[in-house]
Amino acid sequence: MSITSDIRSYADSAVEQGKQVLDQAQAQLTDVTGQANEFVSKLTGTAKENVSEFTSKATEAVTDLRAQAEKALNLEAIKTAVEPYLAHAKDYRHSVTDRASGLIDSVKADKRVVSLKSTVESVSDTVVETVTERVIKPVQSLTGLGTKTAAPATAAKATPVKATPAAAKKAPAKKAAVKRAPAKKAAK
């Protein structure tokens, strides 16, 4: 035999052994994959069962706790106990509101309040007129601010301002009396 045929036969046998090893590896891989899939499906099934069981137990526990809380609290008894107080508070609110409305109406109808209101309005009108006559108009005439500019010669003459009835009724201003402190005698 020649060297070439020896190498060829050796290569053929090596390739054949490689195919056998590859086939064995493929078979083992398929077997492992099948076992892994089987294991995963078992775990998935178990996990789903556990979740389902846990969910049902949790729902049952919540229902039980809710029922126990309702028994312990007895909401109807609490509502029954609180309702009279709420009704009393509402009646009291209506009573206070009615009294306040009555007081406001009686104060508005009182002659003293009506008289005081008209006096305050009269005094405020008098103060406004006095400030206008004694302060604002003199300042405007001195500064020229706030007064209307002279009208052109063709314009109509301005009419004089008439005195208001409140200005005609105004009382003369009173001067406040000044009190002097008595002089101290010199010490001897």
Rosetta silent file (secondary structure, phi, psi, omega in degrees, C-alpha in Angstrom):
SEQUENCE: MSITSDIRSYADSAVEQGKQVLDQAQAQLTDVTGQANEFVSKLTGTAKENVSEFTSKATEAVTDLRAQAEKALNLEAIKTAVEPYLAHAKDYRHSVTDRASGLIDSVKADKRVVSLKSTVESVSDTVVETVTERVIKPVQSLTGLGTKTAAPATAAKATPVKATPAAAKKAPAKKAAVKRAPAKKAAK
SCORE:     score description
SCORE:     0.000 S_00000001
   1 L     0.000  150.794 -177.637    0.000    0.000    0.000 S_00000001
   2 L   -96.370  166.188 -177.358    0.965    3.399   -0.694 S_00000001
   3 H   -65.931  -37.552 -178.317    1.179    6.280    1.664 S_00000001
   4 H   -63.398  -44.472  179.944   -1.602    8.103   -0.088 S_00000001
   5 H   -68.281  -32.326  176.389   -4.010    5.243    0.338 S_00000001
   6 H   -65.347  -43.663 -179.901   -2.979    4.934    3.985 S_00000001
   7 H   -65.492  -39.498  179.728   -3.662    8.611    4.579 S_00000001
   8 H   -64.194  -45.279 -178.550   -6.931    8.305    2.710 S_00000001
   9 H   -67.086  -37.728  177.441   -8.093    5.342    4.752 S_00000001
  10 H   -64.893  -42.627  179.189   -6.949    7.039    7.944 S_00000001
  11 H   -65.083  -40.697  179.255   -8.848   10.228    6.992 S_00000001
  12 H   -63.598  -42.673 -179.919  -11.923    8.214    6.086 S_00000001
  13 H   -67.665  -34.784  178.264  -11.838    6.404    9.412 S_00000001
  14 H   -67.586  -41.255  178.326  -11.330    9.755   11.255 S_00000001
  15 H   -64.886  -40.760  179.666  -14.266   11.309    9.414 S_00000001
  16 H   -64.292  -42.705  177.781  -16.339    8.242   10.219 S_00000001
  17 H   -65.340  -38.093  177.634  -15.417    8.463   13.891 S_00000001
  18 H   -62.731  -40.067  178.249  -16.183   12.215   13.820 S_00000001
  19 H   -64.711  -41.371  179.517  -19.621   11.496   12.358 S_00000001
  20 H   -64.227  -42.723  178.594  -20.262    8.944   15.076 S_00000001
  21 H   -64.463  -42.149  179.211  -19.184   11.397   17.798 S_00000001
  22 H   -63.408  -42.570  177.829  -21.311   14.108   16.221 S_00000001
  23 H   -63.390  -40.899  178.445  -24.310   11.755   16.043 S_00000001
  24 H   -64.821  -42.597  179.495  -23.802   10.800   19.688 S_00000001
  25 H   -63.494  -40.661  179.006  -23.520   14.481   20.685 S_00000001
  26 H   -63.143  -42.724  179.969  -26.644   15.281   18.678 S_00000001
  27 H   -64.214  -42.633  179.049  -28.520   12.436   20.394 S_00000001
  28 H   -65.322  -41.896  178.829  -27.378   13.608   23.831 S_00000001
  29 H   -61.951  -43.704  177.882  -28.329   17.207   23.002 S_00000001
  30 H   -62.146  -41.907  179.864  -31.779   16.103   21.837 S_00000001
  31 H   -64.449  -45.656  179.809  -32.161   14.048   25.002 S_00000001
  32 H   -64.060  -41.706  178.972  -31.050   16.963   27.232 S_00000001
  33 H   -62.032  -43.650  178.337  -33.338   19.368   25.371 S_00000001
  34 H   -62.871  -42.525  178.606  -36.262   17.009   25.821 S_00000001
  35 H   -64.852  -41.230  179.105  -35.502   16.615   29.509 S_00000001
  36 H   -63.161  -44.028  178.632  -35.147   20.383   29.927 S_00000001
  37 H   -62.023  -40.923  178.688  -38.463   20.998   28.147 S_00000001
  38 H   -64.037  -43.444  179.566  -40.118   18.381   30.323 S_00000001
  39 H   -63.654  -44.473  179.089  -38.621   19.954   33.439 S_00000001
  40 H   -63.005  -42.902  179.971  -39.719   23.462   32.376 S_00000001
  41 H   -65.287  -37.811  176.496  -43.250   22.299   31.630 S_00000001
  42 H   -63.601  -45.278  179.449  -43.414   20.601   35.048 S_00000001
  43 H   -64.054  -41.359  179.304  -42.142   23.799   36.734 S_00000001
  44 H   -62.214  -46.040  178.609  -44.518   25.956   34.734 S_00000001
  45 H   -61.133  -43.908  179.286  -47.434   23.741   35.650 S_00000001
  46 H   -64.847  -42.542  179.743  -46.403   23.740   39.309 S_00000001
  47 H   -63.658  -43.730  178.328  -45.907   27.505   39.311 S_00000001
  48 H   -61.674  -41.652  178.452  -49.319   28.062   37.710 S_00000001
  49 H   -64.098  -43.112  179.451  -50.914   25.771   40.260 S_00000001
  50 H   -62.664  -44.556  179.423  -49.116   27.564   43.096 S_00000001
  51 H   -62.654  -45.031  179.269  -50.163   30.997   41.813 S_00000001
  52 H   -61.392  -44.080  179.583  -53.740   29.840   41.377 S_00000001
  53 H   -65.556  -43.193  178.797  -53.767   28.301   44.846 S_00000001
  54 H   -62.771  -42.086  179.521  -52.160   31.391   46.387 S_00000001
  55 H   -62.089  -45.220 -179.482  -54.665   33.675   44.636 S_00000001
  56 H   -66.194  -38.365  178.065  -57.632   31.673   45.857 S_00000001
  57 H   -66.241  -41.577  179.511  -56.229   31.561   49.405 S_00000001
  58 H   -64.556  -42.921  178.441  -55.559   35.318   49.362 S_00000001
  59 H   -62.014  -43.068  178.726  -59.071   36.056   48.075 S_00000001
  60 H   -63.418  -41.317  179.582  -60.529   33.800   50.741 S_00000001
  61 H   -65.547  -42.316  178.554  -58.424   35.502   53.434 S_00000001
  62 H   -62.647  -43.438  178.537  -59.478   38.975   52.279 S_00000001
  63 H   -61.153  -43.526  178.464  -63.136   37.935   52.295 S_00000001
  64 H   -63.726  -44.674  179.730  -62.765   36.523   55.799 S_00000001
  65 H   -63.025  -41.394  179.082  -60.981   39.631   57.061 S_00000001
  66 H   -61.674  -44.718  179.064  -63.613   41.897   55.533 S_00000001
  67 H   -63.561  -41.711  178.873  -66.399   39.894   57.172 S_00000001
  68 H   -64.784  -40.446  179.447  -64.576   39.977   60.523 S_00000001
  69 H   -64.771  -41.419  179.250  -64.016   43.741   60.231 S_00000001
  70 H   -64.954  -37.611  177.247  -67.674   44.344   59.441 S_00000001
  71 H   -67.932  -41.817 -177.086  -68.684   42.247   62.429 S_00000001
  72 H   -69.211  -39.896 -177.063  -66.169   44.001   64.680 S_00000001
  73 H   -83.467  -35.057 -178.005  -67.079   47.510   63.545 S_00000001
  74 L    50.824   71.991 -175.598  -70.808   47.009   63.085 S_00000001
  75 H   -56.139  -38.300 -179.863  -71.264   49.924   60.694 S_00000001
  76 H   -62.345  -40.161  179.213  -75.018   49.981   61.126 S_00000001
  77 H   -65.610  -39.371  178.499  -74.646   50.458   64.873 S_00000001
  78 H   -65.043  -45.498  178.581  -72.184   53.289   64.318 S_00000001
  79 H   -59.959  -44.084 -179.742  -74.508   54.986   61.811 S_00000001
  80 H   -62.834  -37.452 -179.391  -77.421   54.621   64.211 S_00000001
  81 H   -72.438  -34.741 -174.674  -75.367   56.133   67.042 S_00000001
  82 H   -84.749  -29.259 -174.697  -74.079   59.091   65.016 S_00000001
  83 H   -55.378  -42.893  179.325  -77.294   60.090   63.192 S_00000001
  84 H   -61.698  -37.716  179.227  -78.951   61.883   66.163 S_00000001
  85 H   -66.313  -40.501  177.372  -75.858   64.027   66.662 S_00000001
  86 H   -63.180  -43.261  179.101  -75.780   64.937   62.982 S_00000001
  87 H   -62.833  -41.054  179.067  -79.472   65.844   63.048 S_00000001
  88 H   -63.915  -41.442  179.289  -78.915   67.980   66.165 S_00000001
  89 H   -64.393  -40.349  178.447  -75.990   69.773   64.497 S_00000001
  90 H   -64.938  -43.304  178.132  -78.087   70.494   61.395 S_00000001
  91 H   -62.024  -42.797  179.782  -80.939   71.866   63.529 S_00000001
  92 H   -62.332  -40.501  178.285  -78.499   74.015   65.476 S_00000001
  93 H   -61.633  -44.360  179.147  -77.040   75.388   62.230 S_00000001
  94 H   -64.238  -40.062  179.866  -80.518   76.323   60.985 S_00000001
  95 H   -63.017  -46.167 -179.906  -81.336   77.928   64.330 S_00000001
  96 H   -64.985  -40.922  179.101  -78.157   80.008   64.335 S_00000001
  97 H   -63.110  -43.297  179.042  -78.686   81.037   60.708 S_00000001
  98 H   -63.901  -43.384  178.586  -82.261   82.117   61.421 S_00000001
  99 H   -62.260  -43.852 -179.557  -81.197   84.116   64.492 S_00000001
 100 H   -62.959  -42.184  178.321  -78.398   85.827   62.581 S_00000001
 101 H   -62.641  -41.858  178.140  -80.760   86.745   59.750 S_00000001
 102 H   -62.639  -42.017  178.470  -83.255   88.145   62.266 S_00000001
 103 H   -64.107  -42.042  179.564  -80.554   90.230   63.954 S_00000001
 104 H   -63.574  -43.653  179.093  -79.353   91.622   60.655 S_00000001
 105 H   -63.240  -42.143 -179.562  -82.901   92.545   59.634 S_00000001
 106 H   -67.393  -36.465  177.672  -83.591   94.212   63.002 S_00000001
 107 H   -67.028  -41.267  178.885  -80.337   96.200   62.806 S_00000001
 108 H   -64.227  -32.487 -178.041  -81.154   97.339   59.270 S_00000001
 109 H   -84.979  -13.379 -177.758  -84.633   98.424   60.404 S_00000001
 110 L   -65.469  131.880 -177.496  -83.396  100.279   63.523 S_00000001
 111 H   -63.685  -34.377 -179.266  -83.928  104.055   63.194 S_00000001
 112 H   -64.387  -39.395  179.842  -80.614  104.785   64.883 S_00000001
 113 H   -69.028  -42.004  178.506  -78.709  102.774   62.249 S_00000001
 114 H   -62.455  -43.684  178.718  -80.618  104.417   59.400 S_00000001
 115 H   -63.691  -44.133  179.190  -79.946  107.847   60.951 S_00000001
 116 H   -62.061  -40.072  179.415  -76.297  106.989   61.484 S_00000001
 117 H   -62.511  -46.073 -179.509  -75.996  105.802   57.884 S_00000001
 118 H   -67.209  -34.493  177.791  -77.448  109.040   56.502 S_00000001
 119 H   -65.678  -43.699  178.628  -75.217  111.071   58.860 S_00000001
 120 H   -62.061  -42.804  178.574  -72.126  109.203   57.695 S_00000001
 121 H   -63.669  -41.855 -179.902  -73.083  109.773   54.050 S_00000001
 122 H   -64.771  -45.001 -179.682  -73.693  113.466   54.706 S_00000001
 123 H   -64.196  -41.466 -179.475  -70.402  113.879   56.567 S_00000001
 124 H   -65.363  -38.336  176.386  -68.484  112.060   53.846 S_00000001
 125 H   -63.100  -42.835 -179.521  -70.048  114.306   51.180 S_00000001
 126 H   -64.519  -42.654  179.335  -69.148  117.382   53.220 S_00000001
 127 H   -63.117  -42.978  179.436  -65.566  116.208   53.727 S_00000001
 128 H   -62.531  -44.475 -179.812  -65.162  115.513   50.018 S_00000001
 129 H   -64.995  -42.404 -179.453  -66.539  118.932   49.090 S_00000001
 130 H   -63.523  -45.846  179.237  -64.393  120.706   51.694 S_00000001
 131 H   -62.461  -39.413  179.651  -61.213  118.953   50.542 S_00000001
 132 H   -63.999  -47.399 -176.397  -62.069  119.753   46.947 S_00000001
 133 H   -70.433  -40.828 -171.339  -62.741  123.461   47.657 S_00000001
 134 H   -93.773  -21.579 -176.749  -59.899  124.090   50.114 S_00000001
 135 H  -117.271  -57.065 -170.690  -57.146  121.805   48.822 S_00000001
 136 H   -67.139  -49.528 -177.417  -57.605  120.443   45.317 S_00000001
 137 H   -64.240  -43.690  176.824  -58.885  123.560   43.542 S_00000001
 138 H   -61.851  -39.661  179.161  -56.236  125.907   45.013 S_00000001
 139 H   -65.584  -40.269  178.774  -53.473  123.440   44.134 S_00000001
 140 H   -64.873  -39.992 -178.551  -54.870  123.068   40.613 S_00000001
 141 H   -69.487  -33.986  179.175  -55.078  126.816   40.138 S_00000001
 142 H   -74.742  -39.208 -174.885  -51.483  127.306   41.354 S_00000001
 143 H   -93.736  -24.625 -176.262  -49.971  124.437   39.382 S_00000001
 144 L    79.941    4.959  178.907  -52.245  124.378   36.365 S_00000001
 145 L   -87.176  141.679  174.746  -52.466  120.596   36.674 S_00000001
 146 L    80.384   -2.613  177.669  -55.818  118.869   36.324 S_00000001
 147 L   -98.202  156.972  179.112  -57.560  121.922   34.882 S_00000001
 148 L   -75.574  147.228  178.874  -58.926  122.099   31.381 S_00000001
 149 L   -73.752  157.798 -178.115  -56.895  124.025   28.807 S_00000001
 150 L   -61.106  135.629 -178.912  -58.260  127.305   27.533 S_00000001
 151 L   -79.263  152.404  176.975  -60.896  126.814   24.871 S_00000001
 152 L   -62.393  160.132 -175.058  -60.486  128.412   21.453 S_00000001
 153 L   -59.698  -29.109 -177.279  -62.190  131.808   20.910 S_00000001
 154 L   -80.399  -13.301 -176.807  -64.971  130.213   18.835 S_00000001
 155 L   -75.410  154.873  179.348  -65.924  127.772   21.592 S_00000001
 156 L   -70.760  150.080 -179.996  -68.844  128.489   23.861 S_00000001
 157 L   -71.141  146.699 -179.983  -68.109  129.958   27.280 S_00000001
 158 L   -73.091  143.782  178.795  -68.107  127.524   30.174 S_00000001
 159 L   -83.311  145.297  179.980  -71.056  127.704   32.525 S_00000001
 160 L   -68.820  152.260 -179.210  -70.289  128.439   36.158 S_00000001
 161 L   -80.586  129.934  179.799  -70.449  125.571   38.611 S_00000001
 162 L   -86.123  149.779  178.130  -73.515  125.687   40.832 S_00000001
 163 L   -75.407  141.590  179.210  -73.228  124.990   44.523 S_00000001
 164 L   -83.582  157.101  179.937  -74.677  121.692   45.645 S_00000001
 165 H   -59.765  -33.437 -179.925  -77.322  121.546   48.380 S_00000001
 166 H   -66.664  -35.414  179.643  -74.911  119.771   50.705 S_00000001
 167 H   -69.688  -34.558  179.776  -72.400  122.626   50.333 S_00000001
 168 H   -68.883  -30.175 -177.773  -75.061  125.189   51.198 S_00000001
 169 L   -86.661   -4.629 -171.001  -75.925  123.323   54.412 S_00000001
 170 L   -66.689  139.180 -177.320  -72.372  122.925   55.583 S_00000001
 171 L   -85.974  150.762  178.653  -71.698  124.113   59.102 S_00000001
 172 L   -65.731  147.932 -178.223  -68.816  126.402   59.931 S_00000001
 173 L   -73.141  139.562  178.899  -65.744  124.605   61.168 S_00000001
 174 L   -95.394  142.054  176.322  -65.158  124.687   64.931 S_00000001
 175 L   -90.953  139.047 -179.615  -61.761  125.395   66.338 S_00000001
 176 L   -73.729  137.130  178.720  -60.596  123.006   68.993 S_00000001
 177 L   -73.892  136.424 -178.985  -60.145  124.543   72.421 S_00000001
 178 L  -100.100  125.629  177.128  -56.564  124.472   73.596 S_00000001
 179 L   -97.536  135.168  177.982  -56.000  123.586   77.229 S_00000001
 180 L  -105.709  140.352  176.864  -52.935  124.942   78.875 S_00000001
 181 L   -76.148  141.044  179.759  -51.209  123.185   81.675 S_00000001
 182 L   -65.205  144.692 -179.774  -50.897  125.268   84.867 S_00000001
 183 L   -69.653  144.406  179.887  -47.465  126.699   85.410 S_00000001
 184 L   -87.077  140.957  178.202  -45.338  125.046   88.030 S_00000001
 185 L   -79.630  143.816  179.697  -44.166  127.100   90.936 S_00000001
 186 L   -72.062  141.166  179.710  -40.456  127.386   91.374 S_00000001
 187 L   -76.417  138.141 -178.503  -39.020  125.520   94.308 S_00000001
 188 L   -94.719    0.000    0.000  -37.562  127.690   97.069 S_00000001
